[in-house]
mmCIF file of C-alpha atoms and ligand atoms in Angstrom:
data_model
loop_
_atom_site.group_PDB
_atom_site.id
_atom_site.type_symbol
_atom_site.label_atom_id
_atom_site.label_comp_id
_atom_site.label_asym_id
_atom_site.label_seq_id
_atom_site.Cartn_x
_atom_site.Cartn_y
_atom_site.Cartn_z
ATOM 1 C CA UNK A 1 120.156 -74.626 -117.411
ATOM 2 C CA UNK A 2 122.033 -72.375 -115.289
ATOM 3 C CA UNK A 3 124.290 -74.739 -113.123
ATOM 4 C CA UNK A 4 128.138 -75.702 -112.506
ATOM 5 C CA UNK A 5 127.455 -79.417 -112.858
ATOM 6 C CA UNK A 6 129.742 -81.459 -114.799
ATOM 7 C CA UNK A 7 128.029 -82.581 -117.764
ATOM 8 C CA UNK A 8 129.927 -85.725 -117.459
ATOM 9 C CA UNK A 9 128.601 -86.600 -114.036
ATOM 10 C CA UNK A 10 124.837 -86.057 -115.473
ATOM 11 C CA UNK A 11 125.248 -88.329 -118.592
ATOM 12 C CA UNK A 12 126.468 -91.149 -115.920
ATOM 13 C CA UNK A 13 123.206 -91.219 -113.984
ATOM 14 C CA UNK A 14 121.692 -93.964 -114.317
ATOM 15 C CA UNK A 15 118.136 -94.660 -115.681
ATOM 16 C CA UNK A 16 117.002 -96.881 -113.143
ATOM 17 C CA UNK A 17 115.787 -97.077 -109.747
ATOM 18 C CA UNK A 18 117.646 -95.609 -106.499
ATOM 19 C CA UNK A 19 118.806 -92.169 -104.508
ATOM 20 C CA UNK A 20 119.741 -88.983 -105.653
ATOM 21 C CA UNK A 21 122.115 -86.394 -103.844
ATOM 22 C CA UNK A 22 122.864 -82.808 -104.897
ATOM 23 C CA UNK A 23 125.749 -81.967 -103.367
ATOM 24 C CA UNK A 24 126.917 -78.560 -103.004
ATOM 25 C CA UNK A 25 130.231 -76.866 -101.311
ATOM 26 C CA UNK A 26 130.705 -78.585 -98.597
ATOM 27 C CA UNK A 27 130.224 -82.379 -97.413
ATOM 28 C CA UNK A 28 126.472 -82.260 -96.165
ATOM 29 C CA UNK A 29 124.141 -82.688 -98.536
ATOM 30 C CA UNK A 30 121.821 -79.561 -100.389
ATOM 31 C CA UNK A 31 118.568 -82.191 -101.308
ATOM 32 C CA UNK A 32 118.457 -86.082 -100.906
ATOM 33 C CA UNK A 33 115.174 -87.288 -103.543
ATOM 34 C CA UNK A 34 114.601 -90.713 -105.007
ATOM 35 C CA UNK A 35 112.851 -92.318 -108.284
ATOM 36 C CA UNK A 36 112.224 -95.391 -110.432
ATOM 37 C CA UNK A 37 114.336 -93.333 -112.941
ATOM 38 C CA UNK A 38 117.586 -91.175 -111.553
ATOM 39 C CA UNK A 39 118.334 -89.510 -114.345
ATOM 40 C CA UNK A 40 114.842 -88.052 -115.604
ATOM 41 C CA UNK A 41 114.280 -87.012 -112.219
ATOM 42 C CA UNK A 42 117.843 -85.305 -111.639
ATOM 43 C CA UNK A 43 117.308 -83.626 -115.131
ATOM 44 C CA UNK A 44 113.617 -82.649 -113.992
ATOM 45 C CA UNK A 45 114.953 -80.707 -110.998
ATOM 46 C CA UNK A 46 117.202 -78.752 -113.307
ATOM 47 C CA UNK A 47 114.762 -77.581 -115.650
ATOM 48 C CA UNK A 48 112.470 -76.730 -112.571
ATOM 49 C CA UNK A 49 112.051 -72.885 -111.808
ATOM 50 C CA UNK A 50 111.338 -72.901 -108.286
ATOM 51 C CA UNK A 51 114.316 -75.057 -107.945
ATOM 52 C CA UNK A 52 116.737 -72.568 -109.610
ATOM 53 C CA UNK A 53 118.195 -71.448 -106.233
ATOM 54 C CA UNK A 54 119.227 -75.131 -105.082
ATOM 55 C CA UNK A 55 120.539 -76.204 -108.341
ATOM 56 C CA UNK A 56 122.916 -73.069 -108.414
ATOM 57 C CA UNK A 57 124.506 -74.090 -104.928
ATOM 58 C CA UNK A 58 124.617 -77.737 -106.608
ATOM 59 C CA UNK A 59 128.850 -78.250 -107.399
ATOM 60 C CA UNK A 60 127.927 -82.334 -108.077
ATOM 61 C CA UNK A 61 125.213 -85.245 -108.201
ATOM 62 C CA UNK A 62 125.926 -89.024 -106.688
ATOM 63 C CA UNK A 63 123.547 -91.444 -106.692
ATOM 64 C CA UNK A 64 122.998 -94.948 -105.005
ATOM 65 C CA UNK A 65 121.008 -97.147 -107.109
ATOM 66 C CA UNK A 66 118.649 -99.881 -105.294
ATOM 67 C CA UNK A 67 116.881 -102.854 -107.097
ATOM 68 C CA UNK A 68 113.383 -101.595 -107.241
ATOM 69 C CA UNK A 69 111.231 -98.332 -105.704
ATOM 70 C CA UNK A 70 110.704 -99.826 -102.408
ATOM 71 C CA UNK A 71 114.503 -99.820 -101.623
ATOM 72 C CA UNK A 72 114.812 -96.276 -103.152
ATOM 73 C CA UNK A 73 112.081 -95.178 -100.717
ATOM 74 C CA UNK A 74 113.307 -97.170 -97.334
ATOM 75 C CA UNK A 75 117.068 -95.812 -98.269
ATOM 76 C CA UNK A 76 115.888 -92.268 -98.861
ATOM 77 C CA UNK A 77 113.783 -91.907 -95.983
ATOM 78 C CA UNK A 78 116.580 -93.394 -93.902
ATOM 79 C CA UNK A 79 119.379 -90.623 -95.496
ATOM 80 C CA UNK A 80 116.546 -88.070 -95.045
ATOM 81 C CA UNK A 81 116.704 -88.321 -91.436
ATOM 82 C CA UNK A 82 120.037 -89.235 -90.632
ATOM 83 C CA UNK A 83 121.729 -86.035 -92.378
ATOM 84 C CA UNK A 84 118.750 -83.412 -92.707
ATOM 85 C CA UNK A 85 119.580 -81.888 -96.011
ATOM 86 C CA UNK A 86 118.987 -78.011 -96.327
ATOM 87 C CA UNK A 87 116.477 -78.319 -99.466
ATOM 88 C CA UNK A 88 114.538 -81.553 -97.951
ATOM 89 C CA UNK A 89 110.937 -81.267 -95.616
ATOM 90 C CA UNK A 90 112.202 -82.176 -92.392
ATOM 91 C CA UNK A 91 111.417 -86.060 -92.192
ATOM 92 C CA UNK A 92 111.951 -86.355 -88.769
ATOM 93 C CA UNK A 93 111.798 -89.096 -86.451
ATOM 94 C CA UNK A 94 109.169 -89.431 -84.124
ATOM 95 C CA UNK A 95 110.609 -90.858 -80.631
ATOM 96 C CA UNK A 96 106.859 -90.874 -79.401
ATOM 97 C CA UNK A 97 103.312 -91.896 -81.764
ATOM 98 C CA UNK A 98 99.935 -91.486 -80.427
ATOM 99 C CA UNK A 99 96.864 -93.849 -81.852
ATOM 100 C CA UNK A 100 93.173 -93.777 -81.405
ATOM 101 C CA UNK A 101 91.932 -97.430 -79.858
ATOM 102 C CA UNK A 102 88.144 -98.342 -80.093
ATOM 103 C CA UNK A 103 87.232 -100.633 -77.506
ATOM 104 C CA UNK A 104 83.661 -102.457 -76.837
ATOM 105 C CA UNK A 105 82.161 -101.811 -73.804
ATOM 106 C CA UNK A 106 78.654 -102.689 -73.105
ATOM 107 C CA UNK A 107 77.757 -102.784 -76.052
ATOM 108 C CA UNK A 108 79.050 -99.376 -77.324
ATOM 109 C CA UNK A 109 81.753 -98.159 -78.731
ATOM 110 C CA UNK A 110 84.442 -96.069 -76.497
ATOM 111 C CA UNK A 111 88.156 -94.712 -77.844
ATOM 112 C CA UNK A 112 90.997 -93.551 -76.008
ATOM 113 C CA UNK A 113 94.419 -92.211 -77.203
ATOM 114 C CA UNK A 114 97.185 -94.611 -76.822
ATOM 115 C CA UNK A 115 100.674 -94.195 -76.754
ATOM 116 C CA UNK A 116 104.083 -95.877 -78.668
ATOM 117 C CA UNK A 117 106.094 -95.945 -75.109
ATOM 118 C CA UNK A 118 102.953 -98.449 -73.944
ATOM 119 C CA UNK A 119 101.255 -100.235 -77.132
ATOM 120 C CA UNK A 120 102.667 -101.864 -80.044
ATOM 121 C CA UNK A 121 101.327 -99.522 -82.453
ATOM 122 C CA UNK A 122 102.186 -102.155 -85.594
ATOM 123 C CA UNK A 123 100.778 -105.224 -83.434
ATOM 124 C CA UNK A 124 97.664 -103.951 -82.058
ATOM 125 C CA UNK A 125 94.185 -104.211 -83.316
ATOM 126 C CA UNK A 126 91.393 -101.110 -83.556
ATOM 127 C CA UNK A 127 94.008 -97.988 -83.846
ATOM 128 C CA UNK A 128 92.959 -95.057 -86.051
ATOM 129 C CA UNK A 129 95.570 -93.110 -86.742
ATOM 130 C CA UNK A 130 99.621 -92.417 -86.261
ATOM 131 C CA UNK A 131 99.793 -88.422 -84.573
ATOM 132 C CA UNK A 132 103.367 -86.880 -83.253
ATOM 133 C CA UNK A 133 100.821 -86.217 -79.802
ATOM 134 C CA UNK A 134 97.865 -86.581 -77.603
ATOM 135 C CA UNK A 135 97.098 -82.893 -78.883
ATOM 136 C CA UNK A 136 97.267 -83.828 -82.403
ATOM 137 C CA UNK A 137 95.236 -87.041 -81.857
ATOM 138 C CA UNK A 138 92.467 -84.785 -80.324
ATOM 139 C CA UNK A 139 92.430 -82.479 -82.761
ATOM 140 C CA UNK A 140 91.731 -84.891 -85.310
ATOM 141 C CA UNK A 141 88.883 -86.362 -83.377
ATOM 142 C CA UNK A 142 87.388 -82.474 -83.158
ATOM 143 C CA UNK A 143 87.804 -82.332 -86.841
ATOM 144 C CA UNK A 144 85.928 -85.846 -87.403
ATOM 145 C CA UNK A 145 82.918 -84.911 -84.209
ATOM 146 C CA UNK A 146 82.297 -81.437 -86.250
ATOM 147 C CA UNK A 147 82.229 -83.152 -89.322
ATOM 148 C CA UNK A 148 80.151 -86.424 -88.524
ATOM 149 C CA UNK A 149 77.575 -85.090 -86.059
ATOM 150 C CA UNK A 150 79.551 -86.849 -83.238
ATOM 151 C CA UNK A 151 78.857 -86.356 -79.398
ATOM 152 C CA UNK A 152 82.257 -84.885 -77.999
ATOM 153 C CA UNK A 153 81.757 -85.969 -74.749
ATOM 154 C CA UNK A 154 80.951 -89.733 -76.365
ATOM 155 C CA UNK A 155 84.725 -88.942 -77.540
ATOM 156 C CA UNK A 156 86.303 -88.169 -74.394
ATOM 157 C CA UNK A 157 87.058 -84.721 -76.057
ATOM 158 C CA UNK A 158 84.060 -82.750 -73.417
ATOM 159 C CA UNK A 159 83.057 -83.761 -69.780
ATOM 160 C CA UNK A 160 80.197 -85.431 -69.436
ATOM 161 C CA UNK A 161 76.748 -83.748 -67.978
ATOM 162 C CA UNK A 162 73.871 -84.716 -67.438
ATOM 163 C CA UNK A 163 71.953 -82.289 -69.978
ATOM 164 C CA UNK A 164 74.264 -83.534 -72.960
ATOM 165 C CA UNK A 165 77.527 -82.071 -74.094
ATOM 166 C CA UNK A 166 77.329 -78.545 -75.744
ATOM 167 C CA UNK A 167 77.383 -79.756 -79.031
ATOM 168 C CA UNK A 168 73.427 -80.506 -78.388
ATOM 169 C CA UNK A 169 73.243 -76.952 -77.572
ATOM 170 C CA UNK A 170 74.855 -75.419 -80.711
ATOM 171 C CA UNK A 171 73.303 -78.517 -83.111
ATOM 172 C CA UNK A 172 76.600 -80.333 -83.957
ATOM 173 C CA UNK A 173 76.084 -82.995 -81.803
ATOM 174 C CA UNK A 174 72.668 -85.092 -82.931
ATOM 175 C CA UNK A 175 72.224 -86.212 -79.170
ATOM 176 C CA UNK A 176 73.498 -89.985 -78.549
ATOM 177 C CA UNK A 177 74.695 -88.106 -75.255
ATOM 178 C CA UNK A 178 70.970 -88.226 -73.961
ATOM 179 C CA UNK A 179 69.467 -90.930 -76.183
ATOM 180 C CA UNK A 180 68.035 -88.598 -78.599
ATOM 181 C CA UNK A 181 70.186 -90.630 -80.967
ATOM 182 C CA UNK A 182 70.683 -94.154 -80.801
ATOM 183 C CA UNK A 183 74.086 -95.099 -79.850
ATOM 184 C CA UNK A 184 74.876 -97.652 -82.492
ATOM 185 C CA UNK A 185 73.930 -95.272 -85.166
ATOM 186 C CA UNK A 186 76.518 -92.956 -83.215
ATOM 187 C CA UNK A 187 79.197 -95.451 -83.068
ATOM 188 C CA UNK A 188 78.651 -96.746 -86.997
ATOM 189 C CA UNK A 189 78.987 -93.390 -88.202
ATOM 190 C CA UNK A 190 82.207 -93.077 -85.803
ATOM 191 C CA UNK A 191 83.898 -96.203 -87.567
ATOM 192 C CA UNK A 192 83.041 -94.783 -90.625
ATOM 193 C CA UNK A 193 84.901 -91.574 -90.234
ATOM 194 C CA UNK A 194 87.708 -93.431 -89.137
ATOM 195 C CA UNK A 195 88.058 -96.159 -91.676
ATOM 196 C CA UNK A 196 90.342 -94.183 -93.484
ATOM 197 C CA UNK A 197 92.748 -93.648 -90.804
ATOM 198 C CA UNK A 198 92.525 -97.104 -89.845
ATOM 199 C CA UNK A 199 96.421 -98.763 -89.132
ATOM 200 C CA UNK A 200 97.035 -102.091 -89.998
ATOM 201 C CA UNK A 201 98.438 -104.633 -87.845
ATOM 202 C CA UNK A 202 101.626 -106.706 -89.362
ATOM 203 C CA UNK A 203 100.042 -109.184 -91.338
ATOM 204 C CA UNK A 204 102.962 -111.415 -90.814
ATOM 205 C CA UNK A 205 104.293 -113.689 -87.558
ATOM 206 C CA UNK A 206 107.545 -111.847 -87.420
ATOM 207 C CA UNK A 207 109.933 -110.574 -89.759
ATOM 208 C CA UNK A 208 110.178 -111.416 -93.468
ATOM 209 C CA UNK A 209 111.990 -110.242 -96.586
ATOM 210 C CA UNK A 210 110.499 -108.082 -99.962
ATOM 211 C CA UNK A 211 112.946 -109.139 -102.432
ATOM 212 C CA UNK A 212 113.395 -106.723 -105.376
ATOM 213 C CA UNK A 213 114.747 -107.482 -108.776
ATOM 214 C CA UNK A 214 116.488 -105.421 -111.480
ATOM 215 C CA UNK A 215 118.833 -106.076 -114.313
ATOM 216 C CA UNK A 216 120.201 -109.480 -112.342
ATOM 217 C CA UNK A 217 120.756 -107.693 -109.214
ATOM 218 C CA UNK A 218 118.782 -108.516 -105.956
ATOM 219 C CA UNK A 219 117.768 -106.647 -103.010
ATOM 220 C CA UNK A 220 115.919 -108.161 -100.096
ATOM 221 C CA UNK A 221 114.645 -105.799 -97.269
ATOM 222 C CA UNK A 222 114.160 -107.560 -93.650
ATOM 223 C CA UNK A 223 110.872 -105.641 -92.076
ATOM 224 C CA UNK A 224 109.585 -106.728 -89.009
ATOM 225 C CA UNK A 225 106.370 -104.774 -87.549
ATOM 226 C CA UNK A 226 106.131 -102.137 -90.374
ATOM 227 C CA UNK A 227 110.007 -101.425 -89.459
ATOM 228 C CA UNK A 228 112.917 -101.810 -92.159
ATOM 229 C CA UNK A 229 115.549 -103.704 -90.290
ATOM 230 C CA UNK A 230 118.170 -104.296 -92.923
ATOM 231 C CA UNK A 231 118.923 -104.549 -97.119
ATOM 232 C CA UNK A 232 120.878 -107.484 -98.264
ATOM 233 C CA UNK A 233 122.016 -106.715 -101.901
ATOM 234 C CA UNK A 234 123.609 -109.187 -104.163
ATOM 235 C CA UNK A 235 126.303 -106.446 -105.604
ATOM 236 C CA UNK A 236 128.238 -106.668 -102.446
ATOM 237 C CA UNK A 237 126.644 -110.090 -101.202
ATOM 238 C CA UNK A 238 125.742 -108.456 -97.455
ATOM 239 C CA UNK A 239 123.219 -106.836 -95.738
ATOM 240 C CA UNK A 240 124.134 -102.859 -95.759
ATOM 241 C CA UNK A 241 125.032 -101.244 -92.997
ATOM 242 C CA UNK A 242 122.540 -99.126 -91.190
ATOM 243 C CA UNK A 243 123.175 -96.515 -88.525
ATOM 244 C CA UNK A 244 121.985 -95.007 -85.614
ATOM 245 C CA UNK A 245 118.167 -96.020 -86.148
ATOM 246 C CA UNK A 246 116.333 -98.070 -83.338
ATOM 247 C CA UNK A 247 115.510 -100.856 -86.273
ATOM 248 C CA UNK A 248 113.196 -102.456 -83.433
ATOM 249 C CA UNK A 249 111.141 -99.402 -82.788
ATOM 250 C CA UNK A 250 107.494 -98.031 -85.401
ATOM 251 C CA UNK A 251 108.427 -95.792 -87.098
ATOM 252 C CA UNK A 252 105.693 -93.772 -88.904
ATOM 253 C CA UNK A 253 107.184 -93.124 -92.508
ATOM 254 C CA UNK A 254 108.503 -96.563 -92.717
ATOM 255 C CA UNK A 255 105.078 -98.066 -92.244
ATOM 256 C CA UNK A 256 103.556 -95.884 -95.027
ATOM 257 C CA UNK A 257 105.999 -96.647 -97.295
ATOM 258 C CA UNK A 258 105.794 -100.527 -96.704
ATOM 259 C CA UNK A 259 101.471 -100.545 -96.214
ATOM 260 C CA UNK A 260 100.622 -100.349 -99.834
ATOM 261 C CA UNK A 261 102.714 -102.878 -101.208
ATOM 262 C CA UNK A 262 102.815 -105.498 -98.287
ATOM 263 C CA UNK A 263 98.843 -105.181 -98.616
ATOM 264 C CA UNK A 264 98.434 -105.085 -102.155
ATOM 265 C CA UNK A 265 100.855 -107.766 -102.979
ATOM 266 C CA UNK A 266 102.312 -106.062 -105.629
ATOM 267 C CA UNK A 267 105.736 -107.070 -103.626
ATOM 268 C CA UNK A 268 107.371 -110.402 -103.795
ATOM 269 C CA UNK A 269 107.634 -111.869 -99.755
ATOM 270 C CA UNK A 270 109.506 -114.303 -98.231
ATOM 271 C CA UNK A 271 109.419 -115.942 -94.872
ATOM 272 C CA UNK A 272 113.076 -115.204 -93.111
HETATM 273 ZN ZN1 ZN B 1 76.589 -85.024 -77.314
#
């Protein structure tokens, strides 16, 4: 292990849940990570090869310990973005989302890209997806029309003609544009290529609270609408204080943190 970290400092990290920091020279930090267990993690990134360059610039280790994994996820993704650390992906934070909506109409099934500024991405039914832009979005559906056999022009990706969109013409498109297909076999195999990027609405009518437990010690995280609002934590007996995040606005990484477990139940829930 070829690092300047006290040895003290790494035999204090605790074995439970929470945030890691590796701090180097100056005040920002190198990497922010989290786990269910601090100090096999921390000890994981020494030992790891491709790490060796971080760890070297790493002069110390803190840690903020939460109740369960949920809390270590909302707080890191929350550090992530607030201080950017040198060694981290960029997490950053969306201002602007862009969904696929199905709607009916006649009887068939038509989609257009929607945007965060104008829908409630967490409170509206039929969206397929969470994209940083209308590009992205579109570039999906291309991926999904190549794939599936889907009309392009059905998918508001092509203008429409008369003699079919030009899929027909190269064989990728199996021809709901000019009945050669039947539209409803069109539109099933459409929802089926979607399914998976299907967002759910907030289950709940209006906020509530995912209380975590650990060794005595109780965090509860207000979410409203996929968004983490606030953690009350009964070591200091108030809610934490947040900064600088909209808490009201969707926020993509938040949602897939939360999905699984509000879903899934495997979290405890409380009205609020
Ligand atoms: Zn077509």
């Amino acid at each position: 292990m070829n690092h300047g970290i006290d040895p003290h400092r790494l035999a204090a990290l605790p074995q439970g849940p929470g945030v890691y920091i590796f701090k180097g020279q100056g005040t920002l930090p190198l990497y922010i990570g989290k786990s269910v267990n601090i100090r096999s993690r921390v000890m994981s990134h020494l030992r790891a090869a491709d790490e060796a360059n971080m760890v070297a610039q790493t002069r110390d280790i803190e840690f903020i310990e939460t109740a369960g994994e949920l809390g270590a996820l909302l707080l890191e993704s929350r550090m992530i973005k607030a201080q950017s650390p040198l060694f981290n992906q960029r997490l950053r934070r969306t201002r602007r989302l862009c969904s696929i909506r199905l709607c009916d109409a006649n009887k068939s099934t038509v989609l257009e890209i929607v945007d965060s500024k104008k829908v409630n991405l967490g409170l509206t039914p039929k969206l397929f997806g969470l994209f940083s832009s209308t590009h992205s979005a579109k570039k999906k559906l291309n991926e999904l029309a190549q794939l599936n056999g889907l009309c392009k022009s059905i998918l508001g990706l092509e203008k429409t003609s008369t003699r079919g969109c030009f899929g027909l013409q190269i064989k990728t498109c199996l021809g709901a544009c000019i009945g050669k297909e039947d539209r409803q076999l069109h539109d099933e195999r459409l929802l089926s290529a979607l399914k998976d990027l299907q967002v759910e609405v907030w289950p709940f009518n209006g906020a509530v609270e995912l209380i975590e437990e650990h060794n005595g010690w109780v965090q509860k995280h207000r979410v409203n609408n996929w968004c983490h609002l606030e953690t009350w934590c009964s070591k200091i007996g108030r809610a934490s204080q947040f900064n600088a995040l909209d808490t009201q606005e969707f926020d993509r990484d938040s949602y897939h943190i939360l999905v699984k477990p509000i879903l899934l139940q495997t979290v405890k829930v409380q009205a609020c």
